[in-house]
Structure formats: C-alpha cells, structure tokens
Coordinates of C-alpha atoms in Angstrom, one line a residue:
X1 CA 14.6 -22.8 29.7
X2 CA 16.1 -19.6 31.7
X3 CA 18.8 -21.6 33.6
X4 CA 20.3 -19.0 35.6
X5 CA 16.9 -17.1 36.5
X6 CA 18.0 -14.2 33.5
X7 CA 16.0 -13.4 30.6
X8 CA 19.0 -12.1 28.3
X9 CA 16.3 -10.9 25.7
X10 CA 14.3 -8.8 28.1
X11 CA 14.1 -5.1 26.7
X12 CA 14.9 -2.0 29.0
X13 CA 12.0 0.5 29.7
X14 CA 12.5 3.8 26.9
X15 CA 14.1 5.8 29.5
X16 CA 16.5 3.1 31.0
X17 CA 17.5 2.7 27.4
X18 CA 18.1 6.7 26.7
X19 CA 19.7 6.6 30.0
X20 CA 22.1 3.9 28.7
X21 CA 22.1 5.5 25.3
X22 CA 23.2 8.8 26.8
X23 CA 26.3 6.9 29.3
X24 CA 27.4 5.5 25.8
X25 CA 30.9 6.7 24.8
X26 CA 30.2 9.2 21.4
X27 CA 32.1 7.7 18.5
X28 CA 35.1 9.5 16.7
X29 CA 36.0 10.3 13.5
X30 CA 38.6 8.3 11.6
X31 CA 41.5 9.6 9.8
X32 CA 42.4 6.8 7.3
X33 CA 42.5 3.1 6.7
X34 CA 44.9 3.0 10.0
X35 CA 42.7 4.2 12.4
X36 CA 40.5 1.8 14.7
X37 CA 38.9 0.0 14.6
X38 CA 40.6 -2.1 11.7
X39 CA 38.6 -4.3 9.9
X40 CA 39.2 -8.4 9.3
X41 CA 39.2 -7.5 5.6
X42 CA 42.6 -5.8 5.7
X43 CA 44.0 -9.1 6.9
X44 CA 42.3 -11.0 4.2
X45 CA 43.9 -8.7 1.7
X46 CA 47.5 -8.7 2.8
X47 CA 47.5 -12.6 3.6
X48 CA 46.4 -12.8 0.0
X49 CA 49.0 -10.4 -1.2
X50 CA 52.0 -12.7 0.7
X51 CA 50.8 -15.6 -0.2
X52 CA 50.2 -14.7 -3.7
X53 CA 54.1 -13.5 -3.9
X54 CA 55.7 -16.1 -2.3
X55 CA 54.4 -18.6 -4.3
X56 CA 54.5 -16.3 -7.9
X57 CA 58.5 -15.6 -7.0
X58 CA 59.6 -18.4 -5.2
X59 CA 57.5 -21.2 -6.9
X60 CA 56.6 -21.0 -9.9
X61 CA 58.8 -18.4 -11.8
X62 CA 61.8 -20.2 -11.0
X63 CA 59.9 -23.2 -13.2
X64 CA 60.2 -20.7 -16.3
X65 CA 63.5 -20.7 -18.5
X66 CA 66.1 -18.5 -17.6
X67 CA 65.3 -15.9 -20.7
X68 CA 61.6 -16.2 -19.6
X69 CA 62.7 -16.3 -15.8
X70 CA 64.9 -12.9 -15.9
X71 CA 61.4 -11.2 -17.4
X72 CA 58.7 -12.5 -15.4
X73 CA 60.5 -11.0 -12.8
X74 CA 61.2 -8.1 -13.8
X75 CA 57.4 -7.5 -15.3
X76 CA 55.6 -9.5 -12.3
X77 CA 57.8 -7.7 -9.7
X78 CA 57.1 -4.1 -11.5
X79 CA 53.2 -4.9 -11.5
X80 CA 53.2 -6.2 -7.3
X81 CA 55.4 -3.1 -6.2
X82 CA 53.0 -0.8 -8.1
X83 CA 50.2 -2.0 -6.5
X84 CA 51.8 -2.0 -2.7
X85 CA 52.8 1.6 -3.2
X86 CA 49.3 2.7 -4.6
X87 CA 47.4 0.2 -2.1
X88 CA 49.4 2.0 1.1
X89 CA 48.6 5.2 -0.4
X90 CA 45.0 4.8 -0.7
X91 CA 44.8 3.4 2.6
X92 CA 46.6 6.3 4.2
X93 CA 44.8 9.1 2.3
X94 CA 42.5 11.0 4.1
X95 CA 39.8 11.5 1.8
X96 CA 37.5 14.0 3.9
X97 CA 36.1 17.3 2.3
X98 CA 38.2 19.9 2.7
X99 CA 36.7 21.6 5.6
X100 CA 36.5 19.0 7.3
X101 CA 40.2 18.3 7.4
X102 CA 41.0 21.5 8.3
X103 CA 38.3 22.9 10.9
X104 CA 37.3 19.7 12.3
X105 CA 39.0 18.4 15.5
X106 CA 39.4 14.3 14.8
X107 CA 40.1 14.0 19.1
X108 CA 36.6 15.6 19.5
X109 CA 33.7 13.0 19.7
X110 CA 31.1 13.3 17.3
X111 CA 27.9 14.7 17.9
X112 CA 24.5 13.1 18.5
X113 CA 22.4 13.4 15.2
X114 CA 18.8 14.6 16.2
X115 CA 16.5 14.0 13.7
X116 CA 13.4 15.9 15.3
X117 CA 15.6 19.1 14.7
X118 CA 17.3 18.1 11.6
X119 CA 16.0 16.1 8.2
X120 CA 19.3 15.1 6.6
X121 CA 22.8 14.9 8.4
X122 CA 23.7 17.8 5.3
X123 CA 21.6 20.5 4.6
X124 CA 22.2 23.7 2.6
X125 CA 25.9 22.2 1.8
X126 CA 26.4 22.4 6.3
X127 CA 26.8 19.1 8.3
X128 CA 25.3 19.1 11.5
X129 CA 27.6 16.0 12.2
X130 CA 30.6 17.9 11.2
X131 CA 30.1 21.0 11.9
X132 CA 31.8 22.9 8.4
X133 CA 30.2 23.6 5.6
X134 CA 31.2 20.9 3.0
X135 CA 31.2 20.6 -1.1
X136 CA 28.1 19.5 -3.3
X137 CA 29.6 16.5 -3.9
X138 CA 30.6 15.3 0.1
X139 CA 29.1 12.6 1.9
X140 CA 29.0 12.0 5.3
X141 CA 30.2 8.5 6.0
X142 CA 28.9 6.7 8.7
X143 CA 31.8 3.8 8.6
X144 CA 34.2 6.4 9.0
X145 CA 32.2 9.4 10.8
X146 CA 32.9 12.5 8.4
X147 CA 32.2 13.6 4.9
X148 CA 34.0 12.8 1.9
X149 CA 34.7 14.7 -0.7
X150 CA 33.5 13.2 -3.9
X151 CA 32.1 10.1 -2.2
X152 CA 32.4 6.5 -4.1
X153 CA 31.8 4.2 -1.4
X154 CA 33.5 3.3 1.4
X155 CA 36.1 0.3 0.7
X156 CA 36.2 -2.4 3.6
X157 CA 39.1 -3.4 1.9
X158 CA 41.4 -0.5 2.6
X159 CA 39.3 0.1 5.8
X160 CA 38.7 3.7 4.2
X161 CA 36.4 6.1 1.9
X162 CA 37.1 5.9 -1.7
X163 CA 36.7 9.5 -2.6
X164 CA 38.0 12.7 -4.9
X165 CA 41.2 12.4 -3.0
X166 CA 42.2 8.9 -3.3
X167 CA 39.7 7.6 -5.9
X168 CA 42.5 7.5 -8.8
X169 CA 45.3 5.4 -6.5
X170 CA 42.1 3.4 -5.7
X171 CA 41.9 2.7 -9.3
X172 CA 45.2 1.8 -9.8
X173 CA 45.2 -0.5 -7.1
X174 CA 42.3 -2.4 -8.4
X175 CA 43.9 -2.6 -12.0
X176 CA 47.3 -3.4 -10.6
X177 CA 45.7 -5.9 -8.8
X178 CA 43.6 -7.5 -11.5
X179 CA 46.9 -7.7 -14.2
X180 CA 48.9 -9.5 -11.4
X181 CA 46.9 -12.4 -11.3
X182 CA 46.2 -12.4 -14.7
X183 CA 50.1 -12.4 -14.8
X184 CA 50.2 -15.0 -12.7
X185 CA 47.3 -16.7 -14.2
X186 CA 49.8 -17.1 -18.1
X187 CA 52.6 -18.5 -15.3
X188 CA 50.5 -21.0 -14.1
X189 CA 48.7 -22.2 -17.3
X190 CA 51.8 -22.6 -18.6
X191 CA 53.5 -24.8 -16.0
X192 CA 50.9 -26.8 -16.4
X193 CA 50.9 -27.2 -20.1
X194 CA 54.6 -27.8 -19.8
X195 CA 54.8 -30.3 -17.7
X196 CA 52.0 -32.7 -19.9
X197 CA 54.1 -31.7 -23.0
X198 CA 57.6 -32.0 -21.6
X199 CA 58.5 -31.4 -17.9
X200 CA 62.4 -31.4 -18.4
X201 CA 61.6 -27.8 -19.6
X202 CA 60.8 -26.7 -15.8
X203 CA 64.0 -28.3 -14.2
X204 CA 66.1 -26.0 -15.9
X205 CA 67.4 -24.9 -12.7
X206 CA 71.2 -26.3 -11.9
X207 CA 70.4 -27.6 -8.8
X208 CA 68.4 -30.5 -10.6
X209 CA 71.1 -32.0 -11.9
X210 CA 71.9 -33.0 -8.5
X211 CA 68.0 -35.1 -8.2
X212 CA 68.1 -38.0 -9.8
X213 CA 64.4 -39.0 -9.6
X214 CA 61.9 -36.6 -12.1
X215 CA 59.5 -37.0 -9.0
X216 CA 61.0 -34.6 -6.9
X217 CA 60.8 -30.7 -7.6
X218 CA 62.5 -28.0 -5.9
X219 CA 60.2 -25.5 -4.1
X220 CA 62.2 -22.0 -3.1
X221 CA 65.5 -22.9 -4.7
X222 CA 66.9 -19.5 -5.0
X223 CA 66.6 -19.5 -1.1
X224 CA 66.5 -22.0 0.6
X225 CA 64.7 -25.5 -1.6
X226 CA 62.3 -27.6 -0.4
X227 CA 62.1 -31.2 -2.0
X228 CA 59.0 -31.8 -2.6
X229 CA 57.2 -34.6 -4.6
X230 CA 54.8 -34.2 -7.4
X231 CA 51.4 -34.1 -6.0
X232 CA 52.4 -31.5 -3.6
X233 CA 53.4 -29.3 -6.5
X234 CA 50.5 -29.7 -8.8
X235 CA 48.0 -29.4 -5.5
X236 CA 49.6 -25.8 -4.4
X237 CA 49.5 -24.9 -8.4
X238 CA 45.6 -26.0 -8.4
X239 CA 44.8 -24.4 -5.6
X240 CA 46.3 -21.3 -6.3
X241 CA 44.8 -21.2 -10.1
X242 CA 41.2 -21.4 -8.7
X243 CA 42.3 -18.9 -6.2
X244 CA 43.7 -16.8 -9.0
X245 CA 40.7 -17.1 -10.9
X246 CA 38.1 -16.2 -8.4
X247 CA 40.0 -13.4 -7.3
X248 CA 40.4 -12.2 -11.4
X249 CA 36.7 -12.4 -12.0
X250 CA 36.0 -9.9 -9.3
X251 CA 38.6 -7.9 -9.4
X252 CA 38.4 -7.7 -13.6
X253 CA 34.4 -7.2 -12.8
X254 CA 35.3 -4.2 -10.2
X255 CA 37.9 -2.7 -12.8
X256 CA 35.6 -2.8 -15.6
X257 CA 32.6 -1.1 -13.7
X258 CA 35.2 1.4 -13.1
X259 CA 35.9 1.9 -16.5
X260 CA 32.3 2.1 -17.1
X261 CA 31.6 5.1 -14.5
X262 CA 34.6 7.4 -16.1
X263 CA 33.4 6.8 -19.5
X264 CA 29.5 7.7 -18.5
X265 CA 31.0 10.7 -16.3
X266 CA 33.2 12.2 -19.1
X267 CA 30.6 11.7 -21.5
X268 CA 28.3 13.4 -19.7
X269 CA 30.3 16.4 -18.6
X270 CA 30.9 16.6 -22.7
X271 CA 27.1 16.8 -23.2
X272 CA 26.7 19.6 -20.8
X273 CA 30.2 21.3 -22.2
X274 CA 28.4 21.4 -25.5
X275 CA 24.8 22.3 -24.2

C-alpha cells in the first residue's frame, strides 16, 4: 500500500536519469588507506588489535612465571610492534603506477569512462581513466579510482590496493599477524592447562599473597587490578581462544596462499630464465 501517494520504486525516463547521472558529483582518486571514504573494516581491524593486546599483556601474561613472564613480553611485544609499524605502512603507501603518481592531479575528478569510444579502461599500456600511460602489470582500481602498479587486489582491510609498492609490508603484516595469535594461542592453552594441573602456578604474582580465597584472580595487576572471580576469567580466556582461532585459520590460510603465489612466481620466472 503507497501510504503517502509515492511510488519510491518508480524508475526515471532515460534522459531524466542521464540528466541526473550528468548533475552527479565525479568521484576522485584516493591516495592511500587514509583517504575517504574509510571503510567499517579498518575499525574491525584495530578494535581487534586493542583488544587482542590488552588482554595478551594485561591478562594473561602476567599469569605466566616470572622467567616465562619477562620473555613473553619481550617476544609477544616484538611480534605486535612489528606488525603496527608494517600495518601503518601498508596503509599509507600509495601504491599507484608510477605515472600516475607523478602526472596525475588526485584534486582533479575523474573522468566519465565511455565505453562506446573505448573497450577497456587500458589500452596500448594508456588509461583513459588516468590519463598516463601506465606499466604492463597496472590495474586500474575501481575501489580506489587509479591504477596500481603490480595489482594484487585491493585490501578492505587496509582500505587500500595491495600492489608492487606495498605488497611485501602487506605480507609481513599478514605473517606478523598470524604468529601473534598463534603466540597468543601457546599463552592461552597453557593457562588453561595450568590451572586443571595446578593453579597456584598462575598466582605467582605478589599481590596474591594479599587474597586469601583461590577464587579470586587479579585482572591488570601491573596497573591497576581488577578482582575478579573465576568464571569471569575462564569466560574472557574462552572467548578470546575461539576468537584467536578463527582469526588464525584465516589469517594462516591468507599467509599460506601467499606463500604459494611467490613460490609459483619464482618458479616460473626460473623457467623462463632457463628457456
């Protein structure tokens, strides 16, 4: 029933809707994994990546003995500094073709593609969306409006192309990822080993000599602990171990592809080498 008198699925004559088409702002190119619009992704990822920190650093290490305490965090702090540094890097890469990044003009709005004039957005190595004349290997990116030099794909993770430019920090960004939780993962399975076998071993903190009752555990106490009871520790451990596992699967799947592609690529440059 059209309650207001509106059909909201009514569709505008073809010339009304060029018309509209042509009143349309024309979209821009995008520099990097900074520039608009941002994608819910990136907030998925570094929500995960707090989360996962505060609870590795502040939870569950300090359950570890000291010897075992002083390396965790040495190793585990290494391996999630890594991966910030090479995570920001690949984000703010621009990975466009050369060309492109120095000829093109990123303020001016891009082209309309016409299709009755042109078969392929590049032809003859020449974008007609870009403009330049770009490498055999570019791509032009319709996420982020440009070609890419070496195209992969385009990452809505980082919010940006992965391409010859910022494929290997990328990489490392995956792989830094996936041993973290793995990391974190051998933490985990062992706090809860240890507590079945003999959960004095993760009060070895001084400030439990103060609790009297074996029911309470100390969340945070480097900073600033939080009594807490039991359940509440083992139900933040489980959920974070099946979040830890999900995210190792795909991230160990991702890494492993990866892994796949440089072998098949250098073996295949080494055929042609030798033919």
């Amino acid at each position: 029933m059209n309650i207001c008198g509106f059909n909201r699925n009514r569709v505008l004559p073809e010339a009304q809707e060029n018309n509209v088409k042509k009143h349309l702002p024309r979209p821009l190119s995008r520099v990097n994994g900074w520039s608009p619009p941002l994608h819910s992704f990136q907030a998925l990822t570094w929500t995960t990546y707090l989360t996962m920190s505060i609870v590795t650093f502040g939870i569950f290490i300090p359950f570890l003995q000291t010897t075992w305490k002083r390396a965790a965090n040495i190793v585990m702090g290494g391996v999630f500094t890594f991966h910030l540094i090479v995570h920001l890097i690949a984000i703010t890469i621009d990975p466009a073709d050369n060309n492109v990044r120095l000829k093109k003009d990123y303020m001016k709005p891009m082209p309309t593609f016409d299709r009755s004039k042109h078969a392929h957005v590049i032809q003859n190595q020449y974008c007609h969306l870009c403009e330049v004349t770009v490498s055999k290997k570019a791509k032009h990116c319709s996420s982020c409006n440009k070609c890419v030099s070496g195209f992969d794909h385009h990452c809505k993770w980082l919010n940006n192309c992965v391409g010859r430019r910022n494929y290997w920090f990328f990489f490392c960004s995956v792989a830094s990822a996936a041993f973290g939780l793995l990391g974190m993962m051998i933490i985990l399975l062992y706090v809860f080993i240890q507590y079945f076998v003999d959960p004095d071993e993760l009060r070895t903190d001084p400030l439990y000599k103060e609790i009297s009752s074996e029911n309470i555990w100390l969340l945070f106490p480097s900073l600033w602990p939080v009594p807490v009871k039991t359940p509440v520790v083992l139900s933040i451990a489980v959920m974070v171990l099946l979040l830890d596992i999900a995210g190792f699967v795909l991230l160990g799947h991702l890494f492993l592809f990866h892994i796949y592609l440089s072998m098949y690529h250098s073996s295949l440059a080494t055929l042609v080498h030798l033919s």
